[in-house]
JSON list of C-alpha atoms in Angstrom, two decimals:
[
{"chain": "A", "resi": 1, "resn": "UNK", "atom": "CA", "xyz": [95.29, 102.37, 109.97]},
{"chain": "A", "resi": 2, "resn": "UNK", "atom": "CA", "xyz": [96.69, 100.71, 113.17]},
{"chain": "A", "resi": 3, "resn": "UNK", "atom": "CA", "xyz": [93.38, 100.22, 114.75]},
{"chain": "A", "resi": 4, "resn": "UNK", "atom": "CA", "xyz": [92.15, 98.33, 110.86]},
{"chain": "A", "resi": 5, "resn": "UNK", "atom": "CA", "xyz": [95.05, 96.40, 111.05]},
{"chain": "A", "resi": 6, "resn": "UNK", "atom": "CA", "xyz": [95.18, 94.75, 114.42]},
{"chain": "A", "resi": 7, "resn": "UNK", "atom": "CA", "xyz": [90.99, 94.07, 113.81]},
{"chain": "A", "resi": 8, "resn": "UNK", "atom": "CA", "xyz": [92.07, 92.81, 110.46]},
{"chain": "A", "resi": 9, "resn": "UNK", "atom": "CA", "xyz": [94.96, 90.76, 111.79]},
{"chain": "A", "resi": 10, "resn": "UNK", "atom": "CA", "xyz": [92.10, 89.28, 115.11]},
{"chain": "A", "resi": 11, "resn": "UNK", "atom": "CA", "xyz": [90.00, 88.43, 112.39]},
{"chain": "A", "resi": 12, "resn": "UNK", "atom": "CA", "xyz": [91.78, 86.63, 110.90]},
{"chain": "A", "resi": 13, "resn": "UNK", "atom": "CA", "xyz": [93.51, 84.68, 113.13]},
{"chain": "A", "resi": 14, "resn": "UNK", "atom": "CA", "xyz": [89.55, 83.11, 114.10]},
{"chain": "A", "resi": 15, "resn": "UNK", "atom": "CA", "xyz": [89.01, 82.99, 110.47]},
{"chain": "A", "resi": 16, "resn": "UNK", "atom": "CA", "xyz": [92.26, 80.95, 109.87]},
{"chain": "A", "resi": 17, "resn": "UNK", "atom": "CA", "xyz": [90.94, 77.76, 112.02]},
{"chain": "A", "resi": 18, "resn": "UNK", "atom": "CA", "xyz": [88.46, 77.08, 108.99]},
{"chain": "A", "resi": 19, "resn": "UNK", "atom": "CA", "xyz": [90.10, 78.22, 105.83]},
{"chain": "A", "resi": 20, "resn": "UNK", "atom": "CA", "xyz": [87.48, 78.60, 102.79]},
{"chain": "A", "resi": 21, "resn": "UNK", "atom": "CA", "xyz": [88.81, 79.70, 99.05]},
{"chain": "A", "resi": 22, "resn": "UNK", "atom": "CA", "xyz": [86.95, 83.21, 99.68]},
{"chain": "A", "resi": 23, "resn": "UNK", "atom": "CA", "xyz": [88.45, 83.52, 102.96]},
{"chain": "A", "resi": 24, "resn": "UNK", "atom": "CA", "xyz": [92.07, 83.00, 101.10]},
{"chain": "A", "resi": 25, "resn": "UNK", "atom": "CA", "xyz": [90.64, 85.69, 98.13]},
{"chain": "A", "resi": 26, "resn": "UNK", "atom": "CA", "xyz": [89.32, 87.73, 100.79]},
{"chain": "A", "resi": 27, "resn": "UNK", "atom": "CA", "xyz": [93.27, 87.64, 102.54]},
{"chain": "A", "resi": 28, "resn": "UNK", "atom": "CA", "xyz": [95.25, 88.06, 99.54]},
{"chain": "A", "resi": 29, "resn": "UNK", "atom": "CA", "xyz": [93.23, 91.20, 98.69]},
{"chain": "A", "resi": 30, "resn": "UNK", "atom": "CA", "xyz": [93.60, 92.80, 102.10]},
{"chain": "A", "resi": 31, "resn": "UNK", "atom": "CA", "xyz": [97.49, 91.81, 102.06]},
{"chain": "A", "resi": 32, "resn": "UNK", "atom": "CA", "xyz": [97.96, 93.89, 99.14]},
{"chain": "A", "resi": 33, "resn": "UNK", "atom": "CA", "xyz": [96.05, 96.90, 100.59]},
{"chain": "A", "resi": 34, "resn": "UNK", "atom": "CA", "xyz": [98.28, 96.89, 103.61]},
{"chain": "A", "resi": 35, "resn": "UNK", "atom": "CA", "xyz": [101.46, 96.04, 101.61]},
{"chain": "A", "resi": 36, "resn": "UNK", "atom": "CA", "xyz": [100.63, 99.22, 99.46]},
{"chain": "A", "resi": 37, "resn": "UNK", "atom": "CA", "xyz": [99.76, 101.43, 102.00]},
{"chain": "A", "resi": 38, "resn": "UNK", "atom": "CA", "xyz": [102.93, 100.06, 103.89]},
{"chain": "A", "resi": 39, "resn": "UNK", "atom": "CA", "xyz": [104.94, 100.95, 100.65]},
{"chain": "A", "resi": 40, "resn": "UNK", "atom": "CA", "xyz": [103.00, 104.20, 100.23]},
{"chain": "A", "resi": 41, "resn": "UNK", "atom": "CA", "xyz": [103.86, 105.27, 104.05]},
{"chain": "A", "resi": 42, "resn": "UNK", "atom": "CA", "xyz": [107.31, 104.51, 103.40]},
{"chain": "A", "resi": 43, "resn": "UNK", "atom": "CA", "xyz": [107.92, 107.10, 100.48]},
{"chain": "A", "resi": 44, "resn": "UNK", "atom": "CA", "xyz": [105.99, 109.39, 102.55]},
{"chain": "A", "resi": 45, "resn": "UNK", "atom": "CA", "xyz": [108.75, 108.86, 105.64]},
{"chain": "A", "resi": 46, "resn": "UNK", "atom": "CA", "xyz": [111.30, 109.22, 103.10]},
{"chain": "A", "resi": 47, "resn": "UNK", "atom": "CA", "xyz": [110.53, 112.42, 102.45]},
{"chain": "A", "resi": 48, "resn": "UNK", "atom": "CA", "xyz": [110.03, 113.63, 105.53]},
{"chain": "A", "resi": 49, "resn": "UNK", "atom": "CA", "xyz": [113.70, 112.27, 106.38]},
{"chain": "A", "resi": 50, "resn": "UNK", "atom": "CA", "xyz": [114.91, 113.81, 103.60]},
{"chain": "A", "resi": 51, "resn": "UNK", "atom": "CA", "xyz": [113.38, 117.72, 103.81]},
{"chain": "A", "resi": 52, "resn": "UNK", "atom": "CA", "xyz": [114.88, 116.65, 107.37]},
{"chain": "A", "resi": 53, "resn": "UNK", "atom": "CA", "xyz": [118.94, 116.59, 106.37]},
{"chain": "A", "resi": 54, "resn": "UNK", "atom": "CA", "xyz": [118.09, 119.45, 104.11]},
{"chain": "A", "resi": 55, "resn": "UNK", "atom": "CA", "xyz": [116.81, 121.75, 106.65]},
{"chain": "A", "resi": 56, "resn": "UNK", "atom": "CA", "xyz": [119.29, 120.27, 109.42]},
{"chain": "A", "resi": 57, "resn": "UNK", "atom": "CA", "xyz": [122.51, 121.05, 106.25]},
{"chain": "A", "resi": 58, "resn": "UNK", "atom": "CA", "xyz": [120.76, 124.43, 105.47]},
{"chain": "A", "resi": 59, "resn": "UNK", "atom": "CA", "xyz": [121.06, 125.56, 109.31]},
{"chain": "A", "resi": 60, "resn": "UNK", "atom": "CA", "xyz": [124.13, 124.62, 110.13]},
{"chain": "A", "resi": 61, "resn": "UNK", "atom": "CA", "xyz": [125.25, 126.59, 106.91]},
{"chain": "A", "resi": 62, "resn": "UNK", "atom": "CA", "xyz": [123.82, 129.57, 107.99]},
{"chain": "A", "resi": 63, "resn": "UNK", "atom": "CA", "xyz": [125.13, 129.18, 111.55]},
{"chain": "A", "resi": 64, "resn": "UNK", "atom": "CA", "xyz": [128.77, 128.72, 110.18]},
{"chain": "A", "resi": 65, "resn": "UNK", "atom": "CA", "xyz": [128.93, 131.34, 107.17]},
{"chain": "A", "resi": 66, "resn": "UNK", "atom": "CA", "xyz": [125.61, 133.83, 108.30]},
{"chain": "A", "resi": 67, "resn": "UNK", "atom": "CA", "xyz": [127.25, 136.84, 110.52]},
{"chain": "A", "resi": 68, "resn": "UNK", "atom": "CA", "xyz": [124.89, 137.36, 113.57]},
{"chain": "A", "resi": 69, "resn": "UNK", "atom": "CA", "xyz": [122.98, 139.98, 113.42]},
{"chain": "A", "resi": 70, "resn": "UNK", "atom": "CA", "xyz": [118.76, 140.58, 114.05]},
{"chain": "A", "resi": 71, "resn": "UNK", "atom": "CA", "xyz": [117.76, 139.54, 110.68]},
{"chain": "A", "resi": 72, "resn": "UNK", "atom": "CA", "xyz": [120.17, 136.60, 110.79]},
{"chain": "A", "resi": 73, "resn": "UNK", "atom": "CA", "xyz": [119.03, 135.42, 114.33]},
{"chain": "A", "resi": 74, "resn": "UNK", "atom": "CA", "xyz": [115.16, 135.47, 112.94]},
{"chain": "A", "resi": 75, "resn": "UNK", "atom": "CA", "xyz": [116.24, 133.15, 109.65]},
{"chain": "A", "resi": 76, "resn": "UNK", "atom": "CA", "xyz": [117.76, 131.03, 112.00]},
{"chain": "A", "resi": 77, "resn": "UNK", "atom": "CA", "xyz": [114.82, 130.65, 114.42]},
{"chain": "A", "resi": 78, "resn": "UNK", "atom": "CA", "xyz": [112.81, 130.22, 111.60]},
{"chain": "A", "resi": 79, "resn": "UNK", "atom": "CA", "xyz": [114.74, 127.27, 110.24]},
{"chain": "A", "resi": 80, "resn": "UNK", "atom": "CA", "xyz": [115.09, 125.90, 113.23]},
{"chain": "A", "resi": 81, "resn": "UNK", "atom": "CA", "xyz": [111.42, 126.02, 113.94]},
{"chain": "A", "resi": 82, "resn": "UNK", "atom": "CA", "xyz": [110.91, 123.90, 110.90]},
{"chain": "A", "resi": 83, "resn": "UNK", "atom": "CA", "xyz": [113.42, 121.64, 111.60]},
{"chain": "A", "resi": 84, "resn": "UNK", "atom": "CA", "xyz": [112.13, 121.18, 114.85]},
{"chain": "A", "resi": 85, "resn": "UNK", "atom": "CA", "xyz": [108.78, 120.70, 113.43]},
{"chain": "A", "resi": 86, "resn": "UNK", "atom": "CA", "xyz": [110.08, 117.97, 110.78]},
{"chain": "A", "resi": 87, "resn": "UNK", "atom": "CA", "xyz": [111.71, 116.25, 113.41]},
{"chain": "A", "resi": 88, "resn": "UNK", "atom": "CA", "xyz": [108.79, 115.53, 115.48]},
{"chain": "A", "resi": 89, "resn": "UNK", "atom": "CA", "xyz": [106.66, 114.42, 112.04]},
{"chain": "A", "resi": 90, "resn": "UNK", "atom": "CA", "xyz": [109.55, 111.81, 110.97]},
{"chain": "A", "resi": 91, "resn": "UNK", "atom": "CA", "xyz": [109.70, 110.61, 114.39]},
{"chain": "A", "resi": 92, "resn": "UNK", "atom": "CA", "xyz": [106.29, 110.07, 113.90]},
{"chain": "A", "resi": 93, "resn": "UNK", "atom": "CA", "xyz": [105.81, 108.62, 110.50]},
{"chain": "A", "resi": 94, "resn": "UNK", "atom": "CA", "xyz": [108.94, 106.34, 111.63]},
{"chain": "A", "resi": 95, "resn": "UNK", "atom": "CA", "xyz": [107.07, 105.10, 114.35]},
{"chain": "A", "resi": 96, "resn": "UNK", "atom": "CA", "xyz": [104.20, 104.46, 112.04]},
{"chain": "A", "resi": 97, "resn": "UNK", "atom": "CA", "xyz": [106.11, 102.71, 109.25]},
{"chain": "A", "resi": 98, "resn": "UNK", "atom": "CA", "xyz": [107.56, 100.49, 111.70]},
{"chain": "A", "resi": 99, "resn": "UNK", "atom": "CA", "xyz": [103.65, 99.21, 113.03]},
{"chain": "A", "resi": 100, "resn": "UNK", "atom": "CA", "xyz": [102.47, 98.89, 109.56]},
{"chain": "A", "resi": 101, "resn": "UNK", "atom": "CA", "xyz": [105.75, 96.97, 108.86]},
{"chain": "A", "resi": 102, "resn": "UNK", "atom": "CA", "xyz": [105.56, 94.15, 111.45]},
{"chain": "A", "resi": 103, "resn": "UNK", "atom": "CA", "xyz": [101.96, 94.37, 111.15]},
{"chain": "A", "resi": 104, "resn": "UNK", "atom": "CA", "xyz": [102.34, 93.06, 107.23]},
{"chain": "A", "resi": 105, "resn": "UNK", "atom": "CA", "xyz": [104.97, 90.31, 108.44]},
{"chain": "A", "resi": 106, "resn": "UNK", "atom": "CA", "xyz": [102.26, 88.65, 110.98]},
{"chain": "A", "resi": 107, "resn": "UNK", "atom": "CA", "xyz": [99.83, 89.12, 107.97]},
{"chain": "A", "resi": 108, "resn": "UNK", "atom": "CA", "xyz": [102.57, 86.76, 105.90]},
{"chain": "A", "resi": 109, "resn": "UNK", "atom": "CA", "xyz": [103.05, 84.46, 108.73]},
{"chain": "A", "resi": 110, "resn": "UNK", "atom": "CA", "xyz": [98.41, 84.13, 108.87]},
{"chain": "A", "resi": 111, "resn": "UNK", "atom": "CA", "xyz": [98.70, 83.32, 105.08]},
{"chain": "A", "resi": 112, "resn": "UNK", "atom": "CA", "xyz": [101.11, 80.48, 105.48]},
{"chain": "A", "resi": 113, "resn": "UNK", "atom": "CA", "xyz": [99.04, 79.18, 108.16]},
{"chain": "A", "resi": 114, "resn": "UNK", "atom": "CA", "xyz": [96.09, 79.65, 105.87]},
{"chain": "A", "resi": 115, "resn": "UNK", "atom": "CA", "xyz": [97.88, 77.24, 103.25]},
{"chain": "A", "resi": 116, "resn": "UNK", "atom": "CA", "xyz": [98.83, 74.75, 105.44]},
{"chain": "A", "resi": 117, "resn": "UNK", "atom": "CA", "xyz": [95.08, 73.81, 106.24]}
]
């Protein structure tokens, strides 16, 4: 999605210099697609943030109140396995979010420029 948003975003900046009503159509549609998948990306990182604190709560529960014995030590390897792994996918999907983000802000700034000529 990066990569179809920066080509998006290089074509359109060329495109901009002679503004037609189907290039304008053509802009407003793809604005919404990357607004929406923007939006849809952002739920997405929500969740991931949010099984996240869950997971991080859950194991520090069972650190405090779990007594420490074999089985205990393999729950808690286990949890902390997934919380390691949910870390790394939020990091991620943050990083992600925050490209798509500033990617539909330029996008914003091209269709002012786009109604000015």
């Amino acid at each position: 999605m990066d990569k179809k948003l920066k080509d998006y975003i290089d074509f359109i900046e060329k495109a901009a210099e002679k503004p037609s009503n189907e290039l304008i159509e053509y802009h407003k549609t793809m604005t919404q697609q990357f607004q929406h998948e923007r939006f849809i990306h952002l739920i997405v990182t929500m969740f991931f943030a949010l099984f996240m604190i869950i997971f991080f709560i859950l194991f520090l529960l069972l650190a405090i109140y779990l007594p420490t014995n074999g089985a205990s030590n393999f729950l808690m390897i286990g949890i902390g396995l997934i919380l390691a792994i949910l870390f790394v996918v939020t990091l991620f999907y943050v990083r992600h979010y925050y490209q798509l983000e500033n990617g539909t802000q330029k996008l914003e700034e091209l269709t002012k420029k786009l109604f000015k000529h």
